[in-house]
Amino acid sequence: MKGKLDVSERGRALADDGCRRALLAGVPVRDRRLRLAGVSTAVLEGGDGPPVLLLHSSGEFAALWTRVIPDLVTTHRVVAPDLPGHGASVVVAGPLNAAQVLAWLGELIERTCPSPPTLVGHGLGGAIAARLAGYQGDRLGRLVLVDSFGLDSFEPAPSFGAALTDFLAEPTEHTRDGLFQQCFVDLDGLREQMGVRWEPLGRYALERARTPSQQTALGRLMPHIGVPAIPSADLARIAVPTMLIWGRQDLQVRLSVAEAASARYGWPLHVIENCGDDPAMEQPEAFMAAMRPALGR
C-alpha cells in the first residue's frame, strides 16, 4: 500500500508541475525556491525597479497574478510567492501558525526586496499584509488591499458560502466550477480571455485543493488570520499609505466592508466594475489603472 501511495503522489506531483509550467509559459518571471521561516517557498520574480510584492488569497497560488505581471515588470521588480502550504510552497518545520506566517513574510521581504516594497494582498494575502503593516510598517513603502479578508469578520454571501463549503468538502470539477461561478461575474468570458491557460489553471487549482498540505494550511490559517476581523486598533496603527481595490460584485467579502474601512481609516477605495472577488484576474486593465497611484505611475 505504501508503494502505491508513493507512486500516486509522484504522479500527482508531475501533473502539478506540468500545469505550473503551462501557466507560467511566456510569463517574464523566473520560478525559484527559498527557505523562509521553515517554509520551502516557491517564488516568482521578474523585472527591475521599485519592488512590488504580491500575495494571493486562500486556496490559490502566485500564478494567478500572471494577467498583471507582464505590465508590472516593465517598471517594477515583481515578487510573487506561493503562500505557505499553497501552490508549490511546503511547510517543512513546525506547525503553521500566524506568527510563523508573519515571520515568513518578513524574511521574504528581507531576501527579495532591496527597498521597502509596495505590498499588495488579495483575500487571505491581504489579511496577512495588513497584520504585518500594523506592527512592522517600517518594512513597507505602501499597502494595497484587494478584496481583503480581515477588515471585518468573514461572512460571505450565502451562495458563495455554500459553494465554498461544497468544494472544500469534495474538490471535484463540478464543485470547483460551482465556486468559480461565485468568484467571477463572467466566467465564460474569463475562460475565453485566458485561452490555453484556462485548462491548466483549473487542473492545478483542483489538484492543489486535494493535497493534505493545502488542506492543513487552510485549516490553520483561515481560523486565525482569514476569518476573524483584525482589531480596529491594529488597523488604525497602519501608518504607511494604504489603498483599497474591490470588485463591485464580490460575494466573498462584500463591497460594504471596503466602504466602511475606507470611511473609518481614510483609505482611498477604487471599485472595479463588472468584477467579483479577483480584480487582477477578471479585470486586469482596470486593476492596473487603480494600482497606478500606489506605483507612482
PDB file of C-alpha atoms in Angstrom:
ATOM      1  CA  MET A   1       0.000   0.000   0.000  1.00  0.00           C
ATOM      2  CA  LYS A   2       2.834   2.387   0.856  1.00  0.00           C
ATOM      3  CA  GLY A   3       4.420   1.880  -2.547  1.00  0.00           C
ATOM      4  CA  LYS A   4       1.134   2.540  -4.336  1.00  0.00           C
ATOM      5  CA  LEU A   5       0.652   5.751  -2.360  1.00  0.00           C
ATOM      6  CA  ASP A   6       4.141   6.911  -3.229  1.00  0.00           C
ATOM      7  CA  VAL A   7       3.556   6.264  -6.931  1.00  0.00           C
ATOM      8  CA  SER A   8       0.260   8.139  -6.746  1.00  0.00           C
ATOM      9  CA  GLU A   9       1.879  11.112  -5.030  1.00  0.00           C
ATOM     10  CA  ARG A  10       4.725  11.171  -7.537  1.00  0.00           C
ATOM     11  CA  GLY A  11       2.227  11.136 -10.393  1.00  0.00           C
ATOM     12  CA  ARG A  12       0.274  13.998  -8.847  1.00  0.00           C
ATOM     13  CA  ALA A  13       3.478  15.991  -8.361  1.00  0.00           C
ATOM     14  CA  LEU A  14       4.429  15.510 -12.011  1.00  0.00           C
ATOM     15  CA  ALA A  15       0.942  16.544 -13.155  1.00  0.00           C
ATOM     16  CA  ASP A  16       1.032  19.618 -10.910  1.00  0.00           C
ATOM     17  CA  ASP A  17       4.466  20.552 -12.233  1.00  0.00           C
ATOM     18  CA  GLY A  18       3.206  20.302 -15.812  1.00  0.00           C
ATOM     19  CA  CYS A  19       0.237  22.565 -15.035  1.00  0.00           C
ATOM     20  CA  ARG A  20       2.534  25.046 -13.308  1.00  0.00           C
ATOM     21  CA  ARG A  21       4.871  25.193 -16.305  1.00  0.00           C
ATOM     22  CA  ALA A  22       1.901  25.707 -18.648  1.00  0.00           C
ATOM     23  CA  LEU A  23       0.588  28.576 -16.504  1.00  0.00           C
ATOM     24  CA  LEU A  24       3.984  30.291 -16.469  1.00  0.00           C
ATOM     25  CA  ALA A  25       4.908  29.694 -20.115  1.00  0.00           C
ATOM     26  CA  GLY A  26       5.885  33.012 -21.685  1.00  0.00           C
ATOM     27  CA  VAL A  27       5.422  34.991 -18.455  1.00  0.00           C
ATOM     28  CA  PRO A  28       8.506  37.191 -17.799  1.00  0.00           C
ATOM     29  CA  VAL A  29       9.420  35.703 -14.404  1.00  0.00           C
ATOM     30  CA  ARG A  30      11.762  33.078 -13.042  1.00  0.00           C
ATOM     31  CA  ASP A  31      10.415  30.420 -10.700  1.00  0.00           C
ATOM     32  CA  ARG A  32      12.778  29.749  -7.812  1.00  0.00           C
ATOM     33  CA  ARG A  33      12.656  28.376  -4.280  1.00  0.00           C
ATOM     34  CA  LEU A  34      13.696  29.971  -0.961  1.00  0.00           C
ATOM     35  CA  ARG A  35      13.746  28.549   2.566  1.00  0.00           C
ATOM     36  CA  LEU A  36      11.902  31.121   4.688  1.00  0.00           C
ATOM     37  CA  ALA A  37      10.851  30.629   8.333  1.00  0.00           C
ATOM     38  CA  GLY A  38      10.530  26.886   7.934  1.00  0.00           C
ATOM     39  CA  VAL A  39       8.712  27.093   4.605  1.00  0.00           C
ATOM     40  CA  SER A  40      10.220  25.878   1.331  1.00  0.00           C
ATOM     41  CA  THR A  41       8.756  28.738  -0.681  1.00  0.00           C
ATOM     42  CA  ALA A  42       8.109  28.891  -4.427  1.00  0.00           C
ATOM     43  CA  VAL A  43       8.670  32.475  -5.598  1.00  0.00           C
ATOM     44  CA  LEU A  44       8.085  34.119  -8.975  1.00  0.00           C
ATOM     45  CA  GLU A  45      10.423  37.050  -9.663  1.00  0.00           C
ATOM     46  CA  GLY A  46      10.856  39.387 -12.599  1.00  0.00           C
ATOM     47  CA  GLY A  47      11.570  42.946 -13.692  1.00  0.00           C
ATOM     48  CA  ASP A  48      13.696  45.734 -12.280  1.00  0.00           C
ATOM     49  CA  GLY A  49      12.877  48.859 -10.323  1.00  0.00           C
ATOM     50  CA  PRO A  50      10.997  49.563  -7.087  1.00  0.00           C
ATOM     51  CA  PRO A  51       9.765  46.276  -5.580  1.00  0.00           C
ATOM     52  CA  VAL A  52       6.149  45.141  -5.655  1.00  0.00           C
ATOM     53  CA  LEU A  53       5.271  42.083  -3.577  1.00  0.00           C
ATOM     54  CA  LEU A  54       2.049  40.232  -4.483  1.00  0.00           C
ATOM     55  CA  LEU A  55       0.265  37.919  -2.008  1.00  0.00           C
ATOM     56  CA  HIS A  56      -2.558  35.731  -3.312  1.00  0.00           C
ATOM     57  CA  SER A  57      -5.627  34.542  -1.423  1.00  0.00           C
ATOM     58  CA  SER A  58      -6.632  31.285   0.285  1.00  0.00           C
ATOM     59  CA  GLY A  59      -6.594  28.139  -1.825  1.00  0.00           C
ATOM     60  CA  GLU A  60      -4.807  29.990  -4.632  1.00  0.00           C
ATOM     61  CA  PHE A  61      -1.245  30.339  -5.955  1.00  0.00           C
ATOM     62  CA  ALA A  62       1.058  33.024  -7.303  1.00  0.00           C
ATOM     63  CA  ALA A  63       0.449  32.151 -10.957  1.00  0.00           C
ATOM     64  CA  LEU A  64      -2.986  33.795 -10.681  1.00  0.00           C
ATOM     65  CA  TRP A  65      -1.170  37.150 -10.860  1.00  0.00           C
ATOM     66  CA  THR A  66       0.083  36.412 -14.382  1.00  0.00           C
ATOM     67  CA  ARG A  67      -2.536  38.626 -16.036  1.00  0.00           C
ATOM     68  CA  VAL A  68      -0.932  41.723 -14.465  1.00  0.00           C
ATOM     69  CA  ILE A  69       2.703  40.645 -14.057  1.00  0.00           C
ATOM     70  CA  PRO A  70       3.708  41.429 -17.685  1.00  0.00           C
ATOM     71  CA  ASP A  71       2.619  45.049 -17.146  1.00  0.00           C
ATOM     72  CA  LEU A  72       4.174  45.353 -13.688  1.00  0.00           C
ATOM     73  CA  VAL A  73       7.614  44.056 -14.697  1.00  0.00           C
ATOM     74  CA  THR A  74       8.053  46.829 -17.259  1.00  0.00           C
ATOM     75  CA  THR A  75       8.648  49.323 -14.443  1.00  0.00           C
ATOM     76  CA  HIS A  76       9.000  47.348 -11.192  1.00  0.00           C
ATOM     77  CA  ARG A  77      10.678  44.384  -9.594  1.00  0.00           C
ATOM     78  CA  VAL A  78       7.874  41.884  -9.006  1.00  0.00           C
ATOM     79  CA  VAL A  79       7.939  39.214  -6.289  1.00  0.00           C
ATOM     80  CA  ALA A  80       5.001  36.782  -6.085  1.00  0.00           C
ATOM     81  CA  PRO A  81       5.265  33.821  -3.678  1.00  0.00           C
ATOM     82  CA  ASP A  82       3.003  30.862  -3.129  1.00  0.00           C
ATOM     83  CA  LEU A  83       1.711  31.256   0.442  1.00  0.00           C
ATOM     84  CA  PRO A  84       2.828  28.619   2.958  1.00  0.00           C
ATOM     85  CA  GLY A  85       1.165  25.283   2.184  1.00  0.00           C
ATOM     86  CA  HIS A  86      -0.224  26.632  -1.108  1.00  0.00           C
ATOM     87  CA  GLY A  87       0.882  26.018  -4.678  1.00  0.00           C
ATOM     88  CA  ALA A  88       4.414  24.631  -4.599  1.00  0.00           C
ATOM     89  CA  SER A  89       5.296  26.042  -1.154  1.00  0.00           C
ATOM     90  CA  VAL A  90       5.761  23.380   1.522  1.00  0.00           C
ATOM     91  CA  VAL A  91       5.866  23.823   5.296  1.00  0.00           C
ATOM     92  CA  VAL A  92       8.903  21.818   6.399  1.00  0.00           C
ATOM     93  CA  ALA A  93       9.374  22.941  10.021  1.00  0.00           C
ATOM     94  CA  GLY A  94       6.901  23.322  12.856  1.00  0.00           C
ATOM     95  CA  PRO A  95       3.099  23.639  12.896  1.00  0.00           C
ATOM     96  CA  LEU A  96       1.902  26.504  10.718  1.00  0.00           C
ATOM     97  CA  ASN A  97       0.540  29.446  12.707  1.00  0.00           C
ATOM     98  CA  ALA A  98       0.047  33.202  12.416  1.00  0.00           C
ATOM     99  CA  ALA A  99       3.393  34.078  13.986  1.00  0.00           C
ATOM    100  CA  GLN A 100       5.228  31.805  11.545  1.00  0.00           C
ATOM    101  CA  VAL A 101       3.419  33.344   8.566  1.00  0.00           C
ATOM    102  CA  LEU A 102       4.344  36.879   9.624  1.00  0.00           C
ATOM    103  CA  ALA A 103       7.952  35.763  10.176  1.00  0.00           C
ATOM    104  CA  TRP A 104       7.834  34.135   6.730  1.00  0.00           C
ATOM    105  CA  LEU A 105       6.660  37.386   5.135  1.00  0.00           C
ATOM    106  CA  GLY A 106       9.304  39.396   6.957  1.00  0.00           C
ATOM    107  CA  GLU A 107      12.058  37.072   5.725  1.00  0.00           C
ATOM    108  CA  LEU A 108      10.645  37.170   2.203  1.00  0.00           C
ATOM    109  CA  ILE A 109      10.833  40.972   2.155  1.00  0.00           C
ATOM    110  CA  GLU A 110      14.371  40.893   3.542  1.00  0.00           C
ATOM    111  CA  ARG A 111      15.576  38.342   0.981  1.00  0.00           C
ATOM    112  CA  THR A 112      13.872  39.670  -2.148  1.00  0.00           C
ATOM    113  CA  CYS A 113      13.206  43.411  -1.783  1.00  0.00           C
ATOM    114  CA  PRO A 114      16.155  45.837  -1.884  1.00  0.00           C
ATOM    115  CA  SER A 115      13.915  48.613  -0.546  1.00  0.00           C
ATOM    116  CA  PRO A 116      10.544  48.711   1.267  1.00  0.00           C
ATOM    117  CA  PRO A 117       8.046  47.264  -1.232  1.00  0.00           C
ATOM    118  CA  THR A 118       4.544  48.109  -2.258  1.00  0.00           C
ATOM    119  CA  LEU A 119       2.803  45.152  -0.608  1.00  0.00           C
ATOM    120  CA  VAL A 120      -0.334  44.004  -2.449  1.00  0.00           C
ATOM    121  CA  GLY A 121      -2.513  41.497  -0.621  1.00  0.00           C
ATOM    122  CA  HIS A 122      -5.582  39.756  -2.040  1.00  0.00           C
ATOM    123  CA  GLY A 123      -8.060  37.969   0.238  1.00  0.00           C
ATOM    124  CA  LEU A 124      -6.096  35.977   2.819  1.00  0.00           C
ATOM    125  CA  GLY A 125      -2.922  37.617   1.497  1.00  0.00           C
ATOM    126  CA  GLY A 126      -4.487  40.979   2.341  1.00  0.00           C
ATOM    127  CA  ALA A 127      -5.165  39.920   5.924  1.00  0.00           C
ATOM    128  CA  ILE A 128      -1.541  38.790   6.277  1.00  0.00           C
ATOM    129  CA  ALA A 129      -0.282  42.041   4.723  1.00  0.00           C
ATOM    130  CA  ALA A 130      -2.464  44.239   6.938  1.00  0.00           C
ATOM    131  CA  ARG A 131      -1.330  42.436  10.085  1.00  0.00           C
ATOM    132  CA  LEU A 132       2.319  42.968   9.149  1.00  0.00           C
ATOM    133  CA  ALA A 133       1.676  46.629   8.296  1.00  0.00           C
ATOM    134  CA  GLY A 134       0.124  47.234  11.709  1.00  0.00           C
ATOM    135  CA  TYR A 135       3.226  46.086  13.572  1.00  0.00           C
ATOM    136  CA  GLN A 136       6.137  46.378  11.124  1.00  0.00           C
ATOM    137  CA  GLY A 137       5.032  49.160   8.806  1.00  0.00           C
ATOM    138  CA  ASP A 138       8.588  50.468   8.512  1.00  0.00           C
ATOM    139  CA  ARG A 139       9.319  47.471   6.293  1.00  0.00           C
ATOM    140  CA  LEU A 140       6.786  48.642   3.695  1.00  0.00           C
ATOM    141  CA  GLY A 141       6.554  51.509   1.244  1.00  0.00           C
ATOM    142  CA  ARG A 142       2.817  51.230   0.544  1.00  0.00           C
ATOM    143  CA  LEU A 143      -0.022  48.809   1.216  1.00  0.00           C
ATOM    144  CA  VAL A 144      -2.719  47.778  -1.264  1.00  0.00           C
ATOM    145  CA  LEU A 145      -5.574  45.588  -0.010  1.00  0.00           C
ATOM    146  CA  VAL A 146      -7.539  43.823  -2.738  1.00  0.00           C
ATOM    147  CA  ASP A 147     -10.912  42.313  -1.717  1.00  0.00           C
ATOM    148  CA  SER A 148      -9.109  41.603   1.524  1.00  0.00           C
ATOM    149  CA  PHE A 149     -10.037  39.429   4.464  1.00  0.00           C
ATOM    150  CA  GLY A 150      -9.549  40.794   7.966  1.00  0.00           C
ATOM    151  CA  LEU A 151     -11.289  44.157   7.683  1.00  0.00           C
ATOM    152  CA  ASP A 152     -14.393  42.572   9.193  1.00  0.00           C
ATOM    153  CA  SER A 153     -15.430  39.067  10.196  1.00  0.00           C
ATOM    154  CA  PHE A 154     -15.549  36.674   7.240  1.00  0.00           C
ATOM    155  CA  GLU A 155     -19.231  36.453   6.275  1.00  0.00           C
ATOM    156  CA  PRO A 156     -19.621  35.703   2.562  1.00  0.00           C
ATOM    157  CA  ALA A 157     -22.922  35.769   0.724  1.00  0.00           C
ATOM    158  CA  PRO A 158     -24.911  32.553   1.359  1.00  0.00           C
ATOM    159  CA  SER A 159     -24.481  31.377  -2.243  1.00  0.00           C
ATOM    160  CA  PHE A 160     -20.716  31.832  -2.026  1.00  0.00           C
ATOM    161  CA  GLY A 161     -20.547  30.141   1.368  1.00  0.00           C
ATOM    162  CA  ALA A 162     -22.477  27.130   0.083  1.00  0.00           C
ATOM    163  CA  ALA A 163     -20.252  26.770  -2.998  1.00  0.00           C
ATOM    164  CA  LEU A 164     -17.093  27.107  -0.898  1.00  0.00           C
ATOM    165  CA  THR A 165     -18.309  24.510   1.597  1.00  0.00           C
ATOM    166  CA  ASP A 166     -19.113  22.065  -1.206  1.00  0.00           C
ATOM    167  CA  PHE A 167     -15.695  22.499  -2.814  1.00  0.00           C
ATOM    168  CA  LEU A 168     -13.741  22.130   0.422  1.00  0.00           C
ATOM    169  CA  ALA A 169     -15.742  19.046   1.391  1.00  0.00           C
ATOM    170  CA  GLU A 170     -15.304  17.349  -2.007  1.00  0.00           C
ATOM    171  CA  PRO A 171     -12.988  19.002  -4.548  1.00  0.00           C
ATOM    172  CA  THR A 172     -14.275  17.893  -7.953  1.00  0.00           C
ATOM    173  CA  GLU A 173     -14.565  19.580 -11.321  1.00  0.00           C
ATOM    174  CA  HIS A 174     -18.256  20.177 -10.592  1.00  0.00           C
ATOM    175  CA  THR A 175     -17.745  21.814  -7.183  1.00  0.00           C
ATOM    176  CA  ARG A 176     -14.729  23.773  -8.467  1.00  0.00           C
ATOM    177  CA  ASP A 177     -16.746  25.234 -11.310  1.00  0.00           C
ATOM    178  CA  GLY A 178     -19.589  25.982  -8.916  1.00  0.00           C
ATOM    179  CA  LEU A 179     -17.183  28.013  -6.792  1.00  0.00           C
ATOM    180  CA  PHE A 180     -15.735  29.732  -9.866  1.00  0.00           C
ATOM    181  CA  GLN A 181     -19.263  30.815 -10.788  1.00  0.00           C
ATOM    182  CA  GLN A 182     -19.450  32.631  -7.451  1.00  0.00           C
ATOM    183  CA  CYS A 183     -15.988  34.209  -7.801  1.00  0.00           C
ATOM    184  CA  PHE A 184     -16.361  35.755 -11.262  1.00  0.00           C
ATOM    185  CA  VAL A 185     -19.069  37.866 -12.864  1.00  0.00           C
ATOM    186  CA  ASP A 186     -18.491  36.475 -16.366  1.00  0.00           C
ATOM    187  CA  LEU A 187     -16.880  33.047 -16.080  1.00  0.00           C
ATOM    188  CA  ASP A 188     -17.346  32.205 -19.761  1.00  0.00           C
ATOM    189  CA  GLY A 189     -15.764  35.497 -20.806  1.00  0.00           C
ATOM    190  CA  LEU A 190     -12.816  34.947 -18.480  1.00  0.00           C
ATOM    191  CA  ARG A 191     -12.341  31.429 -19.797  1.00  0.00           C
ATOM    192  CA  GLU A 192     -12.218  32.796 -23.335  1.00  0.00           C
ATOM    193  CA  GLN A 193      -9.751  35.546 -22.396  1.00  0.00           C
ATOM    194  CA  MET A 194      -7.438  33.095 -20.625  1.00  0.00           C
ATOM    195  CA  GLY A 195      -7.286  30.843 -23.696  1.00  0.00           C
ATOM    196  CA  VAL A 196      -4.862  27.927 -23.378  1.00  0.00           C
ATOM    197  CA  ARG A 197      -4.034  28.852 -19.779  1.00  0.00           C
ATOM    198  CA  TRP A 198      -7.550  28.213 -18.511  1.00  0.00           C
ATOM    199  CA  GLU A 199      -7.400  24.397 -18.527  1.00  0.00           C
ATOM    200  CA  PRO A 200      -4.102  24.085 -16.607  1.00  0.00           C
ATOM    201  CA  LEU A 201      -5.293  26.750 -14.171  1.00  0.00           C
ATOM    202  CA  GLY A 202      -8.427  24.767 -13.379  1.00  0.00           C
ATOM    203  CA  ARG A 203      -6.499  21.489 -13.101  1.00  0.00           C
ATOM    204  CA  TYR A 204      -3.852  22.999 -10.853  1.00  0.00           C
ATOM    205  CA  ALA A 205      -6.448  24.603  -8.568  1.00  0.00           C
ATOM    206  CA  LEU A 206      -8.289  21.293  -8.275  1.00  0.00           C
ATOM    207  CA  GLU A 207      -5.227  19.137  -7.645  1.00  0.00           C
ATOM    208  CA  ARG A 208      -3.816  21.516  -5.049  1.00  0.00           C
ATOM    209  CA  ALA A 209      -7.179  21.576  -3.244  1.00  0.00           C
ATOM    210  CA  ARG A 210      -6.924  17.783  -2.889  1.00  0.00           C
ATOM    211  CA  THR A 211      -3.496  17.868  -1.227  1.00  0.00           C
ATOM    212  CA  PRO A 212      -3.135  17.422   2.545  1.00  0.00           C
ATOM    213  CA  SER A 213      -0.622  20.295   2.616  1.00  0.00           C
ATOM    214  CA  GLN A 214      -3.116  22.876   1.348  1.00  0.00           C
ATOM    215  CA  GLN A 215      -5.957  21.465   3.407  1.00  0.00           C
ATOM    216  CA  THR A 216      -3.798  21.706   6.528  1.00  0.00           C
ATOM    217  CA  ALA A 217      -2.684  25.233   5.658  1.00  0.00           C
ATOM    218  CA  LEU A 218      -6.267  26.402   5.211  1.00  0.00           C
ATOM    219  CA  GLY A 219      -7.291  24.708   8.447  1.00  0.00           C
ATOM    220  CA  ARG A 220      -4.587  26.582  10.332  1.00  0.00           C
ATOM    221  CA  LEU A 221      -4.570  29.974   8.591  1.00  0.00           C
ATOM    222  CA  MET A 222      -8.232  30.747   7.987  1.00  0.00           C
ATOM    223  CA  PRO A 223      -9.433  30.437  11.623  1.00  0.00           C
ATOM    224  CA  HIS A 224      -6.617  32.631  12.927  1.00  0.00           C
ATOM    225  CA  ILE A 225      -5.866  35.068  10.083  1.00  0.00           C
ATOM    226  CA  GLY A 226      -8.606  34.949   7.452  1.00  0.00           C
ATOM    227  CA  VAL A 227     -11.896  34.589   9.340  1.00  0.00           C
ATOM    228  CA  PRO A 228     -11.568  36.938  12.356  1.00  0.00           C
ATOM    229  CA  ALA A 229     -11.606  40.693  11.997  1.00  0.00           C
ATOM    230  CA  ILE A 230      -8.298  42.416  12.701  1.00  0.00           C
ATOM    231  CA  PRO A 231      -8.804  44.624  15.788  1.00  0.00           C
ATOM    232  CA  SER A 232      -9.620  48.175  14.758  1.00  0.00           C
ATOM    233  CA  ALA A 233      -6.764  49.476  16.913  1.00  0.00           C
ATOM    234  CA  ASP A 234      -4.329  47.389  14.876  1.00  0.00           C
ATOM    235  CA  LEU A 235      -5.736  48.676  11.594  1.00  0.00           C
ATOM    236  CA  ALA A 236      -5.606  52.256  12.875  1.00  0.00           C
ATOM    237  CA  ARG A 237      -1.922  51.689  13.648  1.00  0.00           C
ATOM    238  CA  ILE A 238      -1.111  51.245   9.948  1.00  0.00           C
ATOM    239  CA  ALA A 239       0.940  54.306   9.048  1.00  0.00           C
ATOM    240  CA  VAL A 240       2.057  53.533   5.500  1.00  0.00           C
ATOM    241  CA  PRO A 241      -0.051  54.907   2.619  1.00  0.00           C
ATOM    242  CA  THR A 242      -2.856  52.386   2.121  1.00  0.00           C
ATOM    243  CA  MET A 243      -5.457  51.944  -0.591  1.00  0.00           C
ATOM    244  CA  LEU A 244      -8.298  49.510  -1.278  1.00  0.00           C
ATOM    245  CA  ILE A 245      -9.214  47.890  -4.604  1.00  0.00           C
ATOM    246  CA  TRP A 246     -12.523  45.991  -4.703  1.00  0.00           C
ATOM    247  CA  GLY A 247     -14.731  44.198  -7.195  1.00  0.00           C
ATOM    248  CA  ARG A 248     -18.231  45.638  -7.062  1.00  0.00           C
ATOM    249  CA  GLN A 249     -19.858  42.194  -7.299  1.00  0.00           C
ATOM    250  CA  ASP A 250     -17.596  40.471  -4.740  1.00  0.00           C
ATOM    251  CA  LEU A 251     -19.695  37.821  -2.963  1.00  0.00           C
ATOM    252  CA  GLN A 252     -16.871  36.688  -0.686  1.00  0.00           C
ATOM    253  CA  VAL A 253     -16.019  39.984   1.039  1.00  0.00           C
ATOM    254  CA  ARG A 254     -18.738  42.385   0.036  1.00  0.00           C
ATOM    255  CA  LEU A 255     -18.128  45.962  -1.037  1.00  0.00           C
ATOM    256  CA  SER A 256     -19.790  47.332   2.111  1.00  0.00           C
ATOM    257  CA  VAL A 257     -16.801  46.025   4.111  1.00  0.00           C
ATOM    258  CA  ALA A 258     -14.402  48.088   1.979  1.00  0.00           C
ATOM    259  CA  GLU A 259     -16.643  51.153   2.114  1.00  0.00           C
ATOM    260  CA  ALA A 260     -16.736  51.008   5.907  1.00  0.00           C
ATOM    261  CA  ALA A 261     -12.952  50.602   6.157  1.00  0.00           C
ATOM    262  CA  SER A 262     -12.382  53.459   3.707  1.00  0.00           C
ATOM    263  CA  ALA A 263     -14.617  55.781   5.725  1.00  0.00           C
ATOM    264  CA  ARG A 264     -13.116  54.758   9.063  1.00  0.00           C
ATOM    265  CA  TYR A 265      -9.410  54.856   8.202  1.00  0.00           C
ATOM    266  CA  GLY A 266      -9.365  57.318   5.314  1.00  0.00           C
ATOM    267  CA  TRP A 267      -8.018  54.782   2.824  1.00  0.00           C
ATOM    268  CA  PRO A 268      -8.877  55.559  -0.831  1.00  0.00           C
ATOM    269  CA  LEU A 269     -11.206  52.967  -2.349  1.00  0.00           C
ATOM    270  CA  HIS A 270     -11.155  52.035  -6.047  1.00  0.00           C
ATOM    271  CA  VAL A 271     -14.176  49.988  -7.155  1.00  0.00           C
ATOM    272  CA  ILE A 272     -13.789  47.741 -10.219  1.00  0.00           C
ATOM    273  CA  GLU A 273     -16.983  47.326 -12.223  1.00  0.00           C
ATOM    274  CA  ASN A 274     -18.219  44.000 -13.608  1.00  0.00           C
ATOM    275  CA  CYS A 275     -15.918  42.188 -11.240  1.00  0.00           C
ATOM    276  CA  GLY A 276     -16.160  39.630  -8.449  1.00  0.00           C
ATOM    277  CA  ASP A 277     -13.548  38.897  -5.816  1.00  0.00           C
ATOM    278  CA  ASP A 278     -10.391  38.857  -8.002  1.00  0.00           C
ATOM    279  CA  PRO A 279      -9.931  42.120  -9.964  1.00  0.00           C
ATOM    280  CA  ALA A 280      -6.357  41.337 -11.054  1.00  0.00           C
ATOM    281  CA  MET A 281      -7.583  38.222 -12.815  1.00  0.00           C
ATOM    282  CA  GLU A 282     -11.031  39.249 -14.025  1.00  0.00           C
ATOM    283  CA  GLN A 283     -10.376  42.906 -14.945  1.00  0.00           C
ATOM    284  CA  PRO A 284      -6.570  43.275 -15.235  1.00  0.00           C
ATOM    285  CA  GLU A 285      -6.606  46.589 -17.134  1.00  0.00           C
ATOM    286  CA  ALA A 286      -8.938  48.240 -14.614  1.00  0.00           C
ATOM    287  CA  PHE A 287      -6.898  46.756 -11.782  1.00  0.00           C
ATOM    288  CA  MET A 288      -3.674  48.230 -13.158  1.00  0.00           C
ATOM    289  CA  ALA A 289      -5.348  51.612 -13.630  1.00  0.00           C
ATOM    290  CA  ALA A 290      -6.378  51.554  -9.959  1.00  0.00           C
ATOM    291  CA  MET A 291      -2.863  50.483  -8.920  1.00  0.00           C
ATOM    292  CA  ARG A 292      -1.074  53.384 -10.616  1.00  0.00           C
ATOM    293  CA  PRO A 293      -1.295  55.803  -7.653  1.00  0.00           C
ATOM    294  CA  ALA A 294       0.372  53.212  -5.414  1.00  0.00           C
ATOM    295  CA  LEU A 295       3.054  52.540  -8.019  1.00  0.00           C
ATOM    296  CA  GLY A 296       3.813  56.180  -8.769  1.00  0.00           C
ATOM    297  CA  ARG A 297       2.873  55.692 -12.423  1.00  0.00           C
TER     298      ARG A 297
END
